Coordinates of C-alpha atoms in Angstrom, one line a residue:
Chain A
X144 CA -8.1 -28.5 73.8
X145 CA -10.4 -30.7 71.4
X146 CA -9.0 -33.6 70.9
X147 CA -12.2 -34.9 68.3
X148 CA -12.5 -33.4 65.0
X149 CA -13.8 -33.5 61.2
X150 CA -12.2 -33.4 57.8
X151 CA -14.7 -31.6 55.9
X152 CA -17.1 -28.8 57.3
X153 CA -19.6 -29.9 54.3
X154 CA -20.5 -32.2 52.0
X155 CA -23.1 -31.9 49.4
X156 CA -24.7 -34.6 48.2
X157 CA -27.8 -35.8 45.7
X158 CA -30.8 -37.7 47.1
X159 CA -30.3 -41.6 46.9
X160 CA -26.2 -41.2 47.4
X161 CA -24.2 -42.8 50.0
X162 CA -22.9 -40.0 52.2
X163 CA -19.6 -40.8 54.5
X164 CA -19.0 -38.2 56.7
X165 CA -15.4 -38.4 58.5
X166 CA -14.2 -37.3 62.4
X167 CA -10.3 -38.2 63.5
X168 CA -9.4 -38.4 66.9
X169 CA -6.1 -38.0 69.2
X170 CA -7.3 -39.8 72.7
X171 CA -6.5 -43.3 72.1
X172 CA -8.6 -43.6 76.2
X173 CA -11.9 -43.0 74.6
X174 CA -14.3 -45.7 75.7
X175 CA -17.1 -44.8 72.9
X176 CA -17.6 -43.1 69.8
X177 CA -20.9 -41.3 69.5
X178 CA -22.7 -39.4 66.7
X179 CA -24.7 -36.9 66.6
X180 CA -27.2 -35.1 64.2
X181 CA -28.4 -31.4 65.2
X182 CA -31.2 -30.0 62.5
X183 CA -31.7 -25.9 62.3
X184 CA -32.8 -24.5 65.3
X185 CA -32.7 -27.8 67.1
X186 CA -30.3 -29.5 70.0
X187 CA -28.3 -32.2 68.6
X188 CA -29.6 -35.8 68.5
X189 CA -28.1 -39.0 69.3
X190 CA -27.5 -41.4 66.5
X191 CA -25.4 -44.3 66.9
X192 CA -22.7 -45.0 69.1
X193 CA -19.4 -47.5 68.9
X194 CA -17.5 -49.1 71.1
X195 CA -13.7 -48.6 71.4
X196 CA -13.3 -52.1 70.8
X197 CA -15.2 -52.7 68.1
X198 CA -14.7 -51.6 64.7
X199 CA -18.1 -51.6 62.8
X200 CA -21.7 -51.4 64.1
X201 CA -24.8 -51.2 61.7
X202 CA -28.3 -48.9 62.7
X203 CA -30.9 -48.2 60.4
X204 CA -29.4 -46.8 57.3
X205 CA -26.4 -45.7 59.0
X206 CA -23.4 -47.5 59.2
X207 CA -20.1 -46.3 61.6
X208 CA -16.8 -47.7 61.1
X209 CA -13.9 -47.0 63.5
X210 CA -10.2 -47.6 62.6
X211 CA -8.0 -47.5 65.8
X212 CA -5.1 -47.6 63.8
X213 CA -5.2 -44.5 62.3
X214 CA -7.6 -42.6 65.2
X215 CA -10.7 -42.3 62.4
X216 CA -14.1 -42.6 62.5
X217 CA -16.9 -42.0 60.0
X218 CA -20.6 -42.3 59.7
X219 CA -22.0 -43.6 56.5
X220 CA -25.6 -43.1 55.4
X221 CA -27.0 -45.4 52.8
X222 CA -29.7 -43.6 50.1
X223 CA -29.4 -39.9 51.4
X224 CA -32.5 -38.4 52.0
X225 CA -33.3 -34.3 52.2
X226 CA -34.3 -35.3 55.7
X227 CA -31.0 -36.3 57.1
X228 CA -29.3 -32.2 56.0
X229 CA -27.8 -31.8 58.7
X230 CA -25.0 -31.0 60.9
X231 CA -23.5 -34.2 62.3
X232 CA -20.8 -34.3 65.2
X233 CA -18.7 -36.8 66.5
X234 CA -18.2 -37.1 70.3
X235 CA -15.9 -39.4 72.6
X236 CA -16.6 -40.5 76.0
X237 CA -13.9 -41.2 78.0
X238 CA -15.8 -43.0 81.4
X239 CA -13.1 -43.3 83.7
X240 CA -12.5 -39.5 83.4
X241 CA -16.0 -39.3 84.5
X242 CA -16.0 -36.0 82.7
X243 CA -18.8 -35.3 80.0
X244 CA -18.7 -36.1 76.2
X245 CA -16.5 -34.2 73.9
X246 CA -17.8 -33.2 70.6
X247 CA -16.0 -32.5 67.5
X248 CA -16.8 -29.4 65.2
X249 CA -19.3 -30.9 63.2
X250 CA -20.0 -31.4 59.4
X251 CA -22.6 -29.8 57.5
X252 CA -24.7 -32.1 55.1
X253 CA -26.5 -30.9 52.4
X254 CA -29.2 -33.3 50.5
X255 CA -30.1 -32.0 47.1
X256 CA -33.2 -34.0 45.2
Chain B
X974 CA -44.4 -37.1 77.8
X975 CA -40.3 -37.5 79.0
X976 CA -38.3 -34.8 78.1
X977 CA -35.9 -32.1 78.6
X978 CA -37.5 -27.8 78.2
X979 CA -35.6 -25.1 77.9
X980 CA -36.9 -21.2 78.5
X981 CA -37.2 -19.2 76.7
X982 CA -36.5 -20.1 73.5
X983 CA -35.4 -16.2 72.4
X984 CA -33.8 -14.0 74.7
X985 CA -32.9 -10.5 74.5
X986 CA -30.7 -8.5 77.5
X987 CA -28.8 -5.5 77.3
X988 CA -24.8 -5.6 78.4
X989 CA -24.3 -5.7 81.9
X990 CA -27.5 -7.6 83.0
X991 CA -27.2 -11.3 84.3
X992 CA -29.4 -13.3 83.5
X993 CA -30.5 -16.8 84.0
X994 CA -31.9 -19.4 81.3
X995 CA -33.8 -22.2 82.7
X996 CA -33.4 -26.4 81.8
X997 CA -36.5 -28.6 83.3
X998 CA -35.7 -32.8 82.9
X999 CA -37.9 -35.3 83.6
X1000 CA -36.0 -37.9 82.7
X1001 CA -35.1 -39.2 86.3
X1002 CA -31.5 -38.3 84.5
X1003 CA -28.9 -37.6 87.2
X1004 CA -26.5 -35.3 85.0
X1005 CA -27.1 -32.4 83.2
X1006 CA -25.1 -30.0 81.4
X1007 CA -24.3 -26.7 79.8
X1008 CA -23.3 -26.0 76.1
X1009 CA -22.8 -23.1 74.0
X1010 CA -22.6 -23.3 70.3
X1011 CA -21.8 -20.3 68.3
X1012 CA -22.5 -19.9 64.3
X1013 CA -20.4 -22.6 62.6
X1014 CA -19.6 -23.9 65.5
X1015 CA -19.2 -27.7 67.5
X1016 CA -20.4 -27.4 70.9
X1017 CA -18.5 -25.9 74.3
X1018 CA -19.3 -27.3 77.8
X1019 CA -19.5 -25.0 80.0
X1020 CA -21.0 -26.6 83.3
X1021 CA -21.9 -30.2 84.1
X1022 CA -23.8 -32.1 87.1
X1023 CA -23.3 -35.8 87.9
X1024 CA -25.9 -35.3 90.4
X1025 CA -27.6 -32.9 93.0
X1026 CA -25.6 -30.4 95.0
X1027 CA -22.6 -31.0 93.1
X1028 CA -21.4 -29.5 89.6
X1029 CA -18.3 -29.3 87.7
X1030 CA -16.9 -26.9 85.3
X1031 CA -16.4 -26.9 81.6
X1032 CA -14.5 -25.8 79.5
X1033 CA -15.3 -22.4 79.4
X1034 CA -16.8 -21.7 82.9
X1035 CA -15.8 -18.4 82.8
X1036 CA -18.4 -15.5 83.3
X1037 CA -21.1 -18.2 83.8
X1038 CA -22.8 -19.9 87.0
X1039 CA -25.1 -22.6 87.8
X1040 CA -27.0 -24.6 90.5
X1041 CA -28.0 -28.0 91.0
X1042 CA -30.7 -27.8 94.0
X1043 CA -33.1 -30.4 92.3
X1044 CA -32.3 -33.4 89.8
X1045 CA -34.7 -32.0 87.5
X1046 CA -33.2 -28.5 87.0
X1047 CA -30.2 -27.3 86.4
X1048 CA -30.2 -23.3 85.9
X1049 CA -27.6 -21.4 83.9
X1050 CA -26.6 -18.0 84.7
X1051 CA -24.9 -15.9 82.7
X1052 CA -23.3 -13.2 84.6
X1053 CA -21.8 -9.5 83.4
X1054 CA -18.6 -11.1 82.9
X1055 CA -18.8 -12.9 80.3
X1056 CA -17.4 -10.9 77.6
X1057 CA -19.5 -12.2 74.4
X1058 CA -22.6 -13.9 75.9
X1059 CA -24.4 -13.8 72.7
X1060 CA -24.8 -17.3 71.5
X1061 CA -26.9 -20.5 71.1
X1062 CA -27.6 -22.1 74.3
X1063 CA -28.0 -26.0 74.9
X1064 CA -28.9 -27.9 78.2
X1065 CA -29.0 -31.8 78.3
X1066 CA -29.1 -34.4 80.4
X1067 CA -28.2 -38.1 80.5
X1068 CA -27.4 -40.9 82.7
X1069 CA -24.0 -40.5 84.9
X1070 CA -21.7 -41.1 81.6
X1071 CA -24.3 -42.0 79.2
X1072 CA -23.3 -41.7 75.6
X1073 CA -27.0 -40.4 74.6
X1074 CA -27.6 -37.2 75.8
X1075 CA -30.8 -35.8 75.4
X1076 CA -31.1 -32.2 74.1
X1077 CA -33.3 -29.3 74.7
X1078 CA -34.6 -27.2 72.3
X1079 CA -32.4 -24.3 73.1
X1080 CA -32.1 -21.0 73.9
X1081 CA -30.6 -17.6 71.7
X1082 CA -29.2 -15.2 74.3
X1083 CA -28.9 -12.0 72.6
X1084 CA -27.1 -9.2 74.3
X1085 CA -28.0 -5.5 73.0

């Protein structure tokens, strides 16, 4: 079964906000943490990726934080564009499986201006 | 350009017919794989590659086959049975277990 999830299938949000978008995990073997953006119509993209053992790395405008702790990830975006709507999935990769990436459901994000 | 293509981008079929969607890399990338994403949906692996000749299944295999005679493509069949074959097709490749896979552009399977 999936062992990668999300907390909230959407979140709305005005042009200019921060958006956070949330994933929770079970597999305390993932090596990586990856996002993922997929536009209508469109296979996903890569966006930014994380290290198990590393709790925050910083991209262009996007931010991902990972708490071990409490198996959480999230992906902030800073100044939310109607470009970045959205769905965004988290994915682990677990290397010594050597089995492919396994995504969560996804979250839909929906810029307003 | 580098990329991955997927054909055709719309597909229609009527129940009972196989039929086989195409993915083209050239990446150099020596795994592919297989997803299906229905409406509101994450995405389901169904087949993977690490390389040539050899493939592994997904999680839902099922009703589906595939080949892996060339590193560049990596066909999908969907056979009679699989019992709801209408869905959102995906094919990407990456390097052996790469966290950035690249993406195709997709194919809709719809079955009449």
């Amino acid at each position: 079964g999936e062992s990668v999830g999300l907390h909230l299938p959407t979140l709305s949000v005005q042009e200019g906000d921060n958006s956070i978008i949330n994933c929770a995990y079970s597999n305390s073997a993932s090596d990586y943490f990856i996002w993922y953006k997929q536009e209508s119509g469109k296979g996903p993209q890569f966006i930014i990726d994380i290290r198990s053992n590393m709790d925050k790395r910083q991209g262009q405008r996007v931010t991902v934080l990972l708490n071990k702790t409490v198996k959480h990830l999230s992906l902030q975006i800073a100044a939310t564009q109607p470009g970045d709507s959205a769905v965004y999935f988290c994915a682990e990769n677990i290397i010594q499986a050597g089995t492919a990436l396994i995504f969560g459901k996804g979250t839909t994000l929906s810029v307003s201006s | 350009d580098g990329g991955i293509t997927q054909s055709p981008k719309y597909l229609f079929r009527k129940e009972g017919q196989n039929v086989t969607l195409s993915c083209e890399q050239n990446l150099n990338h020596d795994a592919m794989y297989w997803y299906r994403q229905d409406p509101g949906q994450g995405l389901r692996l169904i087949y993977y590659s690490q390389i040539v000749n050899d493939f592994q299944k997904g999680d839902i295999a099922e009703g589906y086959s595939v080949s892996r005679e060339k590193k560049e493509s990596f066909p999908l069949t969907v056979t009679s049975a699989q019992k709801n074959p209408t869905a959102f097709y995906l094919c990407a490749s990456s390097i052996p277990q790469g966290n950035e896979q690249f993406f195709g552009p997709g194919t809709r399977l719809t079955v009449l």
